[in-house]
Coordinates of C-alpha atoms in Angstrom, one line a residue:
M444 CA 56.4 -92.4 -35.8
N445 CA 54.8 -91.5 -32.6
R446 CA 56.8 -92.8 -29.7
L447 CA 53.8 -94.2 -27.9
L448 CA 52.7 -96.2 -31.0
S449 CA 56.3 -97.4 -31.6
R450 CA 56.5 -98.8 -28.0
Q451 CA 53.1 -100.5 -28.4
I452 CA 54.2 -102.3 -31.7
K453 CA 57.5 -103.5 -30.2
R454 CA 55.8 -104.8 -27.1
A455 CA 53.3 -106.7 -29.3
L456 CA 55.8 -108.0 -31.9
G457 CA 59.1 -108.1 -30.1
K458 CA 61.9 -105.6 -29.7
D459 CA 63.7 -106.7 -32.8
F460 CA 60.9 -106.4 -35.2
D461 CA 61.5 -104.1 -38.1
I462 CA 58.5 -102.1 -39.1
N463 CA 59.9 -101.7 -42.5
T464 CA 59.3 -105.4 -43.2
L465 CA 55.6 -104.8 -43.0
D466 CA 53.4 -104.6 -46.2
E467 CA 53.4 -101.0 -47.6
N468 CA 49.6 -100.6 -46.9
V469 CA 50.2 -101.6 -43.3
Q470 CA 52.9 -99.0 -43.0
I471 CA 50.7 -96.4 -44.4
L472 CA 47.9 -97.4 -41.8
L473 CA 50.5 -97.2 -39.0
N474 CA 51.7 -93.7 -40.1
N475 CA 48.0 -92.6 -40.1
I476 CA 47.6 -93.9 -36.7
S477 CA 50.8 -92.2 -35.6
T478 CA 49.4 -88.8 -36.9
S479 CA 46.3 -89.4 -35.0
Y480 CA 48.3 -90.2 -31.7
E481 CA 50.2 -86.9 -32.3
N482 CA 47.0 -85.0 -32.9
A483 CA 45.4 -86.4 -29.8
D484 CA 48.6 -85.4 -27.7
R485 CA 48.3 -81.9 -29.1
E486 CA 44.6 -81.7 -28.2
K487 CA 45.2 -83.1 -24.8
K488 CA 48.0 -80.5 -24.0
L489 CA 45.7 -77.8 -25.4
L490 CA 42.7 -79.0 -23.3
E491 CA 45.0 -79.2 -20.2
N492 CA 46.3 -75.6 -20.8
T493 CA 42.7 -74.5 -21.3
L494 CA 41.4 -76.1 -18.3
E495 CA 44.1 -74.6 -16.2
V496 CA 43.4 -71.1 -17.4
N497 CA 39.6 -71.6 -17.0
S498 CA 40.2 -72.8 -13.5
D499 CA 42.1 -69.7 -12.6
E500 CA 39.4 -67.4 -14.1
L501 CA 36.7 -69.4 -12.4
Y502 CA 38.6 -69.0 -9.1
K503 CA 39.0 -65.2 -9.7
A504 CA 35.3 -64.9 -10.8
N505 CA 34.1 -66.9 -7.7
K506 CA 36.3 -64.6 -5.6
L507 CA 34.8 -61.5 -7.1
I508 CA 31.2 -62.8 -6.7
K509 CA 31.9 -63.7 -3.1
N510 CA 33.3 -60.2 -2.4
Q511 CA 30.5 -58.6 -4.2
N512 CA 28.0 -60.6 -2.2
L513 CA 29.6 -59.5 1.0
Q514 CA 29.4 -55.9 -0.1
N515 CA 25.8 -56.3 -1.0
I516 CA 25.1 -57.9 2.3
H517 CA 26.9 -55.0 4.0
F518 CA 24.7 -52.5 2.0
L519 CA 21.5 -54.4 2.7
E520 CA 22.4 -54.4 6.5
Q521 CA 22.9 -50.6 6.3
Y522 CA 19.6 -50.2 4.3
K523 CA 17.8 -52.3 6.8
Y524 CA 19.3 -50.2 9.7
A525 CA 18.2 -47.0 8.0
I526 CA 14.8 -48.2 7.4
D527 CA 14.5 -49.7 10.9
N528 CA 15.6 -46.3 12.4
S529 CA 13.3 -44.1 10.2
L530 CA 10.2 -46.2 9.5
I531 CA 7.8 -48.4 11.5
V532 CA 8.5 -51.9 10.1
S533 CA 6.6 -55.1 10.4
R534 CA 6.4 -58.6 8.5
T535 CA 3.5 -60.9 8.6
D536 CA 2.6 -64.3 7.2
K537 CA -0.2 -64.8 4.5
Q538 CA -2.7 -64.7 7.3
G539 CA -1.6 -61.5 8.8
I540 CA 0.2 -62.9 11.8
I541 CA 3.1 -60.7 12.9
T542 CA 6.6 -62.4 12.4
Y543 CA 8.7 -59.3 12.8
A544 CA 8.4 -55.9 14.4
N545 CA 11.1 -53.3 14.7
E546 CA 11.7 -51.0 17.6
N547 CA 9.7 -48.1 16.1
F548 CA 6.7 -50.4 15.9
C549 CA 7.0 -51.2 19.6
V550 CA 7.5 -47.6 20.6
I551 CA 4.5 -46.1 18.7
S552 CA 2.2 -49.0 19.4
G553 CA 3.1 -49.2 23.1
Y554 CA 3.5 -53.0 22.9
Q555 CA 6.6 -55.0 23.8
K556 CA 8.1 -57.1 20.8
E557 CA 7.1 -60.4 22.6
E558 CA 3.6 -59.0 22.8
L559 CA 3.3 -58.4 19.1
L560 CA 5.1 -61.5 17.7
G561 CA 2.6 -64.3 16.9
Q562 CA -0.4 -61.8 17.1
P563 CA -2.7 -60.8 14.3
H564 CA -1.8 -57.4 12.9
N565 CA -5.3 -56.1 13.7
I566 CA -4.2 -55.9 17.4
I567 CA -3.6 -52.2 16.6
N568 CA -6.5 -51.5 14.4
N569 CA -8.7 -48.6 15.1
P570 CA -12.3 -50.0 15.0
D571 CA -13.6 -46.5 13.8
V572 CA -11.5 -46.7 10.6
D573 CA -13.7 -47.4 7.6
K574 CA -13.7 -51.1 6.9
N575 CA -13.5 -50.6 3.2
I576 CA -9.9 -49.5 3.7
F577 CA -8.7 -52.8 4.9
K578 CA -10.9 -54.7 2.4
D579 CA -9.2 -52.8 -0.4
M580 CA -5.9 -53.4 1.2
W581 CA -6.2 -57.1 1.4
N582 CA -7.7 -57.4 -2.2
T583 CA -4.7 -55.5 -3.6
L584 CA -2.2 -57.7 -1.7
L585 CA -3.8 -60.9 -2.6
D586 CA -3.7 -59.7 -6.2
K587 CA 0.1 -59.6 -5.6
K588 CA 0.3 -55.7 -5.9
V589 CA 1.7 -53.0 -3.6
W590 CA -0.9 -51.1 -1.4
S591 CA -0.5 -47.5 -0.2
G592 CA -2.7 -45.4 2.0
N593 CA -3.2 -43.3 5.3
Y594 CA -5.2 -44.4 8.3
S595 CA -5.2 -44.4 12.0
N596 CA -4.1 -47.2 14.4
K597 CA -4.9 -47.5 18.2
N598 CA -2.0 -47.5 20.7
K599 CA -2.1 -50.1 23.6
D600 CA -3.2 -47.3 25.8
G601 CA -6.1 -46.4 23.6
S602 CA -4.6 -43.3 22.0
L603 CA -4.6 -42.9 18.2
Y604 CA -1.7 -42.4 15.9
Y605 CA -1.7 -42.0 12.1
V606 CA 0.5 -43.7 9.5
D607 CA 1.3 -43.4 5.9
A608 CA 1.7 -47.1 4.9
T609 CA 3.2 -48.9 2.0
I610 CA 2.6 -52.8 2.1
F611 CA 3.9 -55.1 -0.5
P612 CA 3.9 -59.0 -0.9
I613 CA 7.0 -61.1 -1.0
L614 CA 6.8 -63.8 -3.7
D615 CA 8.9 -67.0 -4.2
R616 CA 10.1 -68.3 -7.6
E617 CA 6.6 -69.6 -8.4
K618 CA 5.1 -66.2 -7.7
N619 CA 3.4 -67.4 -4.6
I620 CA 3.1 -65.1 -1.7
V621 CA 5.5 -65.9 1.1
E622 CA 5.0 -63.1 3.5
L623 CA 3.8 -59.4 3.6
V624 CA 6.1 -56.5 4.6
A625 CA 4.8 -53.1 5.9
L626 CA 6.7 -50.0 5.9
R627 CA 4.9 -47.1 7.7
Q628 CA 5.7 -43.5 8.4
N629 CA 4.3 -41.6 11.5
I630 CA 2.2 -38.7 10.3
T631 CA 0.3 -38.0 13.5
E632 CA 1.6 -34.4 13.8
R633 CA 0.8 -33.8 10.1
K634 CA -2.7 -35.1 10.5
E635 CA -3.2 -33.1 13.8
L636 CA -2.0 -29.9 12.0
E637 CA -4.4 -30.7 9.0
Q638 CA -7.2 -31.2 11.4
K639 CA -6.4 -27.8 13.2
N640 CA -6.3 -26.1 9.8
I641 CA -9.6 -27.7 8.8
L642 CA -11.2 -26.5 12.1
A643 CA -9.5 -23.0 11.7
T644 CA -10.9 -22.8 8.2
Q645 CA -14.3 -23.7 9.4
R646 CA -14.2 -21.1 12.1
L647 CA -12.9 -18.6 9.6
K648 CA -15.8 -19.5 7.2
K649 CA -18.3 -19.1 10.1
I650 CA -16.9 -15.7 11.1
M651 CA -16.9 -14.5 7.5
D652 CA -20.4 -15.7 6.8
S653 CA -21.6 -13.9 10.1
Q654 CA -20.4 -10.6 8.7
D655 CA -22.9 -8.1 7.0
S656 CA -20.1 -7.3 4.4
M657 CA -19.0 -9.3 1.3
I658 CA -15.7 -10.9 2.2
I659 CA -13.2 -12.5 -0.3
I660 CA -9.7 -14.0 0.2
L661 CA -7.5 -13.7 -2.9
S662 CA -4.0 -13.6 -4.3
K663 CA -2.8 -11.8 -7.5
E664 CA -1.7 -15.1 -8.8
E665 CA -4.4 -17.5 -8.0
G666 CA -7.4 -15.1 -7.9
I667 CA -10.2 -15.7 -5.4
V668 CA -9.6 -18.7 -3.1
E669 CA -12.4 -18.1 -0.5
V670 CA -15.5 -16.2 -0.1
N671 CA -18.3 -15.7 2.4
S672 CA -22.2 -16.3 1.8
N673 CA -22.8 -12.6 0.9
F674 CA -20.6 -13.1 -2.1
Y675 CA -23.0 -15.5 -3.6
A676 CA -26.1 -13.3 -2.6
L677 CA -24.6 -10.4 -4.4
T678 CA -23.3 -12.2 -7.5
G679 CA -26.0 -14.8 -7.9
Y680 CA -23.5 -17.6 -8.3
K681 CA -24.0 -20.9 -6.4
N682 CA -20.4 -21.8 -6.0
L683 CA -16.9 -20.4 -6.5
E684 CA -16.0 -22.8 -9.3
T685 CA -18.7 -21.6 -11.5
F686 CA -17.9 -18.0 -10.8
K687 CA -14.2 -18.5 -11.7
K688 CA -15.1 -20.2 -15.1
D689 CA -16.8 -16.8 -16.0
H690 CA -14.5 -14.4 -14.3
A691 CA -10.8 -14.3 -13.7
C692 CA -11.1 -11.5 -11.2
I693 CA -13.7 -10.0 -8.9
C694 CA -12.8 -6.6 -10.6
E695 CA -14.4 -7.8 -13.8
L696 CA -17.8 -7.0 -12.0
F697 CA -16.6 -3.3 -11.4
I698 CA -18.3 -0.4 -13.2
E699 CA -15.6 2.0 -14.0
K700 CA -16.6 5.6 -13.0
E701 CA -14.8 8.5 -11.6
E702 CA -13.8 8.1 -7.7
Y703 CA -14.3 4.3 -8.0
L704 CA -11.8 1.4 -8.1
K705 CA -10.7 0.3 -11.6
L706 CA -10.2 -3.0 -13.2
S707 CA -6.7 -4.6 -13.0
H708 CA -4.6 -3.9 -16.1
D709 CA -0.9 -4.5 -17.1
A710 CA 1.1 -4.6 -13.9
I711 CA -1.4 -2.7 -11.8
H712 CA -3.7 -5.0 -9.7
W713 CA -7.0 -3.5 -8.7
T714 CA -6.0 -3.9 -4.9
N715 CA -2.8 -1.7 -5.4
P716 CA -4.6 1.5 -4.5
L717 CA -5.9 0.0 -1.3
F718 CA -2.4 -0.4 0.2
S719 CA -0.7 2.6 -1.4
N720 CA -3.4 5.1 -0.2
E721 CA -4.4 3.5 3.1
N722 CA -5.9 6.8 4.4
T723 CA -8.2 7.2 1.5
T724 CA -11.7 5.9 1.4
H725 CA -11.9 3.4 -1.6
K726 CA -15.2 2.7 -3.2
A727 CA -16.3 0.1 -5.7
L728 CA -19.3 0.3 -8.0
I729 CA -20.8 -3.2 -8.7
K730 CA -23.9 -4.5 -10.3
N731 CA -25.6 -7.2 -8.3
S732 CA -27.5 -10.4 -9.6
E733 CA -30.5 -8.1 -10.1
N734 CA -28.7 -5.7 -12.3
E735 CA -28.8 -3.0 -9.6
E736 CA -25.8 -0.8 -9.0
V737 CA -24.4 -1.2 -5.4
V738 CA -21.8 1.1 -3.9
F739 CA -19.2 -0.7 -1.7
K740 CA -16.6 0.7 0.7
V741 CA -13.6 -1.6 0.2
N742 CA -10.8 -2.3 2.7
A743 CA -8.0 -4.8 2.3
T744 CA -5.3 -6.4 4.5
H745 CA -2.6 -9.1 4.1
I746 CA -3.0 -12.4 5.9
D747 CA -0.7 -15.3 6.3
L748 CA -2.2 -18.8 5.7
D749 CA -0.3 -22.1 5.5
T750 CA 0.0 -21.9 1.8
G751 CA 1.2 -18.4 1.5
T752 CA 0.3 -14.7 2.0
Y753 CA -3.1 -13.6 0.7
I754 CA -5.3 -10.4 0.6
L755 CA -8.4 -10.3 2.7
A756 CA -10.9 -7.7 1.2
T757 CA -14.1 -6.6 2.7
F758 CA -16.9 -5.0 0.7
S759 CA -19.3 -3.0 2.9
D760 CA -22.6 -1.9 1.2
I761 CA -22.9 1.9 1.5
S762 CA -25.4 2.5 -1.1
Q763 CA -27.8 4.1 1.4
I764 CA -25.2 6.1 2.9
E765 CA -24.0 7.3 -0.5
A766 CA -27.5 8.1 -1.5
M767 CA -28.0 10.2 1.8
R768 CA -24.6 11.9 1.1
N769 CA -25.6 12.8 -2.4
Q770 CA -29.0 14.2 -1.1
A771 CA -27.0 16.1 1.6
E772 CA -24.7 17.6 -1.0
K773 CA -27.6 18.6 -3.1
A774 CA -29.3 20.2 -0.1
E775 CA -26.0 22.0 0.8
K776 CA -25.7 23.3 -2.7
I777 CA -29.4 24.5 -2.4
K778 CA -28.6 26.0 1.1
S779 CA -25.5 27.8 -0.2
Q780 CA -27.2 29.1 -3.2
F781 CA -30.1 30.4 -1.1
L782 CA -27.6 32.0 1.4
A783 CA -25.7 33.6 -1.5
N784 CA -29.0 34.9 -3.0
M785 CA -30.2 36.1 0.4
S786 CA -26.9 37.7 1.2
H787 CA -27.1 39.6 -2.1
E788 CA -30.8 40.6 -1.5
L789 CA -30.0 41.8 2.0
R790 CA -26.8 43.6 1.2
T791 CA -28.4 45.7 -1.5
P792 CA -30.9 47.5 1.0
L793 CA -28.3 47.5 3.7
N794 CA -25.8 49.4 1.4
A795 CA -28.5 51.9 0.8
I796 CA -29.2 52.2 4.5
I797 CA -25.5 52.5 5.4
G798 CA -24.9 54.9 2.5
F799 CA -27.8 57.2 3.2
S800 CA -27.0 57.2 6.9
Q801 CA -23.4 58.3 6.1
I802 CA -24.9 61.2 3.9
L803 CA -27.1 62.2 6.8
N804 CA -24.2 62.1 9.2
R805 CA -22.3 64.6 7.1
N806 CA -25.3 67.1 7.3
K807 CA -24.0 70.0 9.6
E808 CA -27.5 71.2 10.2
L809 CA -28.4 67.9 11.9
A810 CA -29.2 68.3 15.6
P811 CA -27.1 66.2 18.0
K812 CA -29.9 63.9 19.0
P813 CA -31.0 62.9 15.5
K814 CA -27.3 62.7 14.6
S815 CA -26.8 60.1 17.4
Y816 CA -29.8 58.1 15.9
V817 CA -28.1 58.2 12.5
N818 CA -24.7 57.0 14.0
K819 CA -26.6 54.1 15.6
I820 CA -28.3 53.2 12.2
N821 CA -24.9 53.3 10.5
D822 CA -23.2 51.3 13.0
S823 CA -26.0 48.7 13.1
G824 CA -26.0 48.4 9.4
N825 CA -22.2 47.8 9.3
K826 CA -22.5 45.1 11.9
L827 CA -25.4 43.5 10.1
L828 CA -23.5 43.6 6.8
H829 CA -20.4 42.1 8.5
L830 CA -22.7 39.2 9.8
I831 CA -24.1 38.5 6.4
N832 CA -20.5 38.4 5.0
L833 CA -19.6 35.9 7.7
I834 CA -22.5 33.7 7.1
L835 CA -21.8 33.7 3.3
D836 CA -18.2 32.9 3.8
F837 CA -19.2 30.0 6.2
S838 CA -21.7 28.6 3.7
K839 CA -19.0 28.8 0.8
I840 CA -16.6 26.9 3.1
E841 CA -19.0 24.2 4.0
A842 CA -19.8 23.9 0.4
G843 CA -16.3 23.7 -0.7
E844 CA -16.6 26.6 -3.0
I845 CA -13.9 28.9 -1.4
E846 CA -11.0 29.3 -3.8
L847 CA -7.7 31.0 -2.9
E848 CA -6.2 33.8 -5.0
Y849 CA -2.5 34.1 -5.3
I850 CA -1.3 37.6 -5.8
D851 CA 1.9 39.6 -4.9
F852 CA 1.6 41.7 -1.8
N853 CA 3.7 43.4 0.9
L854 CA 3.2 41.6 4.1
Y855 CA 4.2 44.5 6.3
D856 CA 1.7 46.8 4.5
L857 CA -1.0 44.1 4.9
I858 CA -0.6 43.9 8.7
Q859 CA -0.4 47.7 9.0
S860 CA -3.5 48.0 7.0
A861 CA -5.4 45.4 9.3
I862 CA -4.3 47.4 12.4
T863 CA -5.5 50.6 10.9
Q864 CA -9.0 49.2 10.5
L865 CA -9.1 48.4 14.3
E866 CA -7.0 51.4 15.5
L867 CA -10.0 53.5 16.4
K868 CA -11.6 50.9 18.6
A869 CA -8.2 50.3 20.3
K870 CA -7.7 53.9 21.1
E871 CA -11.2 54.1 22.7
K872 CA -9.9 51.5 25.2
N873 CA -6.2 53.1 25.3
L874 CA -4.7 50.0 23.8
N875 CA -1.5 50.0 21.8
I876 CA -1.2 47.8 18.7
F877 CA 2.2 47.2 17.4
I878 CA 4.3 45.0 15.1
D879 CA 7.4 43.4 16.5
E880 CA 10.4 44.6 14.4
N881 CA 11.2 41.9 12.0
N882 CA 13.1 42.5 8.7
D883 CA 11.8 39.3 7.3
I884 CA 8.3 40.7 6.8
D885 CA 9.1 43.8 4.7
Y886 CA 9.1 41.8 1.4
I887 CA 6.9 41.0 -1.3
F888 CA 5.1 37.7 -0.8
R889 CA 2.7 35.7 -3.1
G890 CA -0.6 34.4 -1.4
D891 CA -4.2 35.2 -0.9
S892 CA -3.7 38.6 0.7
F893 CA -7.5 39.2 1.1
R894 CA -7.9 36.0 3.2
I895 CA -4.8 36.6 5.3
S896 CA -6.0 40.2 6.0
Q897 CA -9.5 38.6 6.9
I898 CA -7.8 36.3 9.4
L899 CA -5.6 39.0 11.0
I900 CA -8.5 41.4 11.3
N901 CA -10.6 38.8 13.0
L902 CA -7.8 37.8 15.4
I903 CA -6.7 41.4 16.2
G904 CA -10.4 42.4 16.6
N905 CA -10.9 39.6 19.0
A906 CA -7.8 40.8 20.9
V907 CA -9.2 44.3 21.1
K908 CA -12.7 43.0 22.2
F909 CA -11.3 41.0 25.1
T910 CA -8.5 43.3 26.3
E911 CA -9.2 46.2 28.7
E912 CA -5.7 47.5 29.4
G913 CA -2.2 46.8 28.1
S914 CA -1.2 46.1 24.5
I915 CA -1.6 43.8 21.5
R916 CA 1.4 42.6 19.6
I917 CA 1.7 41.0 16.1
I918 CA 4.7 38.6 15.7
V919 CA 5.7 37.0 12.3
L920 CA 8.5 34.4 12.2
Q921 CA 9.9 32.4 9.3
L922 CA 10.1 28.8 9.7
E923 CA 11.7 26.0 7.5
N924 CA 10.9 26.0 3.8
K925 CA 7.9 28.2 2.9
K926 CA 6.2 28.1 6.4
Y927 CA 5.6 31.4 8.2
R928 CA 4.3 31.7 11.8
F929 CA 1.9 34.5 12.9
E930 CA 1.1 35.4 16.5
V931 CA -1.5 37.7 17.8
K932 CA -0.7 38.3 21.5
D933 CA -2.8 40.3 24.0
T934 CA -3.0 41.1 27.7
G935 CA -6.6 40.4 28.0
I936 CA -8.9 38.3 30.2
G937 CA -7.5 35.0 29.1
L938 CA -9.4 31.7 28.7
S939 CA -9.7 28.4 30.6
K940 CA -9.1 25.0 29.0
K941 CA -12.9 24.4 28.7
Q942 CA -13.4 27.7 27.1
K943 CA -10.5 27.0 24.6
D944 CA -12.0 23.8 23.4
K945 CA -15.1 25.5 22.2
L946 CA -13.5 28.4 20.3
F947 CA -13.1 27.1 16.9
K948 CA -16.6 25.5 16.6
P949 CA -19.0 27.4 14.4
F950 CA -21.7 29.6 16.3
S951 CA -19.8 28.9 19.5
Q952 CA -18.1 31.2 22.1
A953 CA -16.2 30.7 25.2
D954 CA -19.4 30.9 27.2
S955 CA -22.9 32.6 27.2
S956 CA -21.7 35.6 29.2
T957 CA -19.2 36.3 26.5
T958 CA -22.0 36.8 24.0
R959 CA -23.9 39.1 26.4
S960 CA -21.0 41.2 27.3
H961 CA -19.1 41.5 24.0
G962 CA -21.4 40.3 21.3
G963 CA -20.5 38.2 18.2
T964 CA -21.7 35.1 16.5
G965 CA -18.7 32.7 17.1
L966 CA -18.3 32.4 13.3
G967 CA -15.0 34.5 12.9
L968 CA -12.6 31.9 14.4
S969 CA -14.2 29.0 12.8
I970 CA -13.9 30.7 9.4
S971 CA -10.3 31.7 10.2
K972 CA -9.5 28.1 11.0
E973 CA -10.9 26.7 7.8
L974 CA -9.1 29.4 5.7
I975 CA -5.8 28.6 7.4
E976 CA -6.3 24.9 6.8
L977 CA -6.9 25.7 3.0
M978 CA -3.4 27.5 3.0
N979 CA -2.0 24.2 4.2
G980 CA -1.6 25.5 7.8
K981 CA -2.9 25.2 11.3
I982 CA -4.0 27.4 14.2
W983 CA -4.0 27.0 18.0
I984 CA -4.3 29.0 21.1
E985 CA -2.1 29.6 24.3
S986 CA -3.8 31.4 27.0
E987 CA -3.8 31.9 30.8
I988 CA -6.7 33.4 32.7
G989 CA -5.9 37.0 33.8
V990 CA -2.6 37.1 31.9
G991 CA -3.6 37.1 28.3
T992 CA -4.1 35.0 25.1
S993 CA -2.0 34.2 22.0
F994 CA -3.6 33.1 18.7
I995 CA -0.9 31.4 16.7
F996 CA -1.2 30.2 13.1
E997 CA 1.1 28.9 10.5
I998 CA 0.6 29.0 6.7
D999 CA 2.7 28.5 3.4
L1000 CA 3.8 31.8 1.9
Q1001 CA 6.2 32.2 -1.0
K1002 CA 8.6 35.1 -0.8
V1003 CA 9.0 36.7 -4.3
K1004 CA 12.5 37.7 -5.5

């Protein structure tokens, strides 16, 4: 029996009472009560044990929560510090009265903290800002939503500053607005830069629109990004967006013909030739809005904008110039054909005159006086034939019809042959013509021997004409690669700088006295210069008055093994 129950029975019935004397049913009841007591004891001990354990766990949990709260508070303080030091922070009540302003707010607004607290937030409002911005702001906040936007505020001294603001309402448990918190970022520099960019873009647009050319700004990735007014006048489009719906690239307007810019394809953009061949004139053929073909001269350059590097391309209308050039080329061809025909027609009777004068000159029975007449006829005929040949060569060069012939020849023999043709005139003036000894020239070369001979005869002839005493030397030097230098050096009258500047111009001589005293057309040196340039060479002169003159030219020659 349970000890507590046994003590209670003895206390009630006496210490000497024997429980076994009780009725059997009573004993059963007492035993049941005893079992209940024991069960109650066990439950009590279990409950006490549970309470003890739960108390420890509650203590630990409470301690953990406290530590966590302290850490959260620490983090919140750091977050607040970070926000206060990077943003403009303010708090207001529901009516917009300032209850908190951080240091950044004071600095940017120019007000002291005590001047801000208790004041309506519109103390810093810029009256020029659109009122609808603030109306939208308040409607959004009263709807218990976050509002974001950009606008300008006015500093205490009247200057403006720009902010990127995010304002959100703080709600209590019943979802009522307690206060408003505003976080703002100073974007004044960005706004000023944007304004400068807008002004720069407007200025660029005005400059572009003031040009006679069509101007476009583009990139290979984005296509056209900006155009001037002439673009719309040419294409017939009202705006760039409509054009870009129909065309991915300006090059889609190009008409592909020889000598004109081609459409972009594969990895080759239509602007590539403009940068790879900068010394070449690039042209584009485009049909305008009236379906007329227009020829443009196209130039391009790279420009740096805020959003990256772009290409600025200018299209200058040269249709009239091209038409005039085509007419000039046709006229040039007609002139060249006329000169060629006239030269042929003139040479036929001249050859007869020269030929018959030579036959007459061989007649031994001819008296001295008639013989001198025949010699004059022959000499004048040869001079006129030489002049006709010069004019024909000049017209061919102007028309671009001169073609070089490449044959094998002995350079020494060629120079000697040129000297031989002028030797008689040199002997009449007691002049010596000689070649400087140079083993490099007694070889076989490949080139246009006829034109090289023509150049040498012209230069040696000039030297003989303008040298009264002394000598004429022909010097040949091998330079690097296939380049050879020729020099015809005389001891003649020499030339001034002013005279030298005129020498290589067609139908021009050093001065008028030269023509009177020595004759000539002034075509020989001009033709020689053009022929030398056709051979990938150049010619120049070195001269001193009273000392002599050197004509020097360099050309490409290939030595044959």
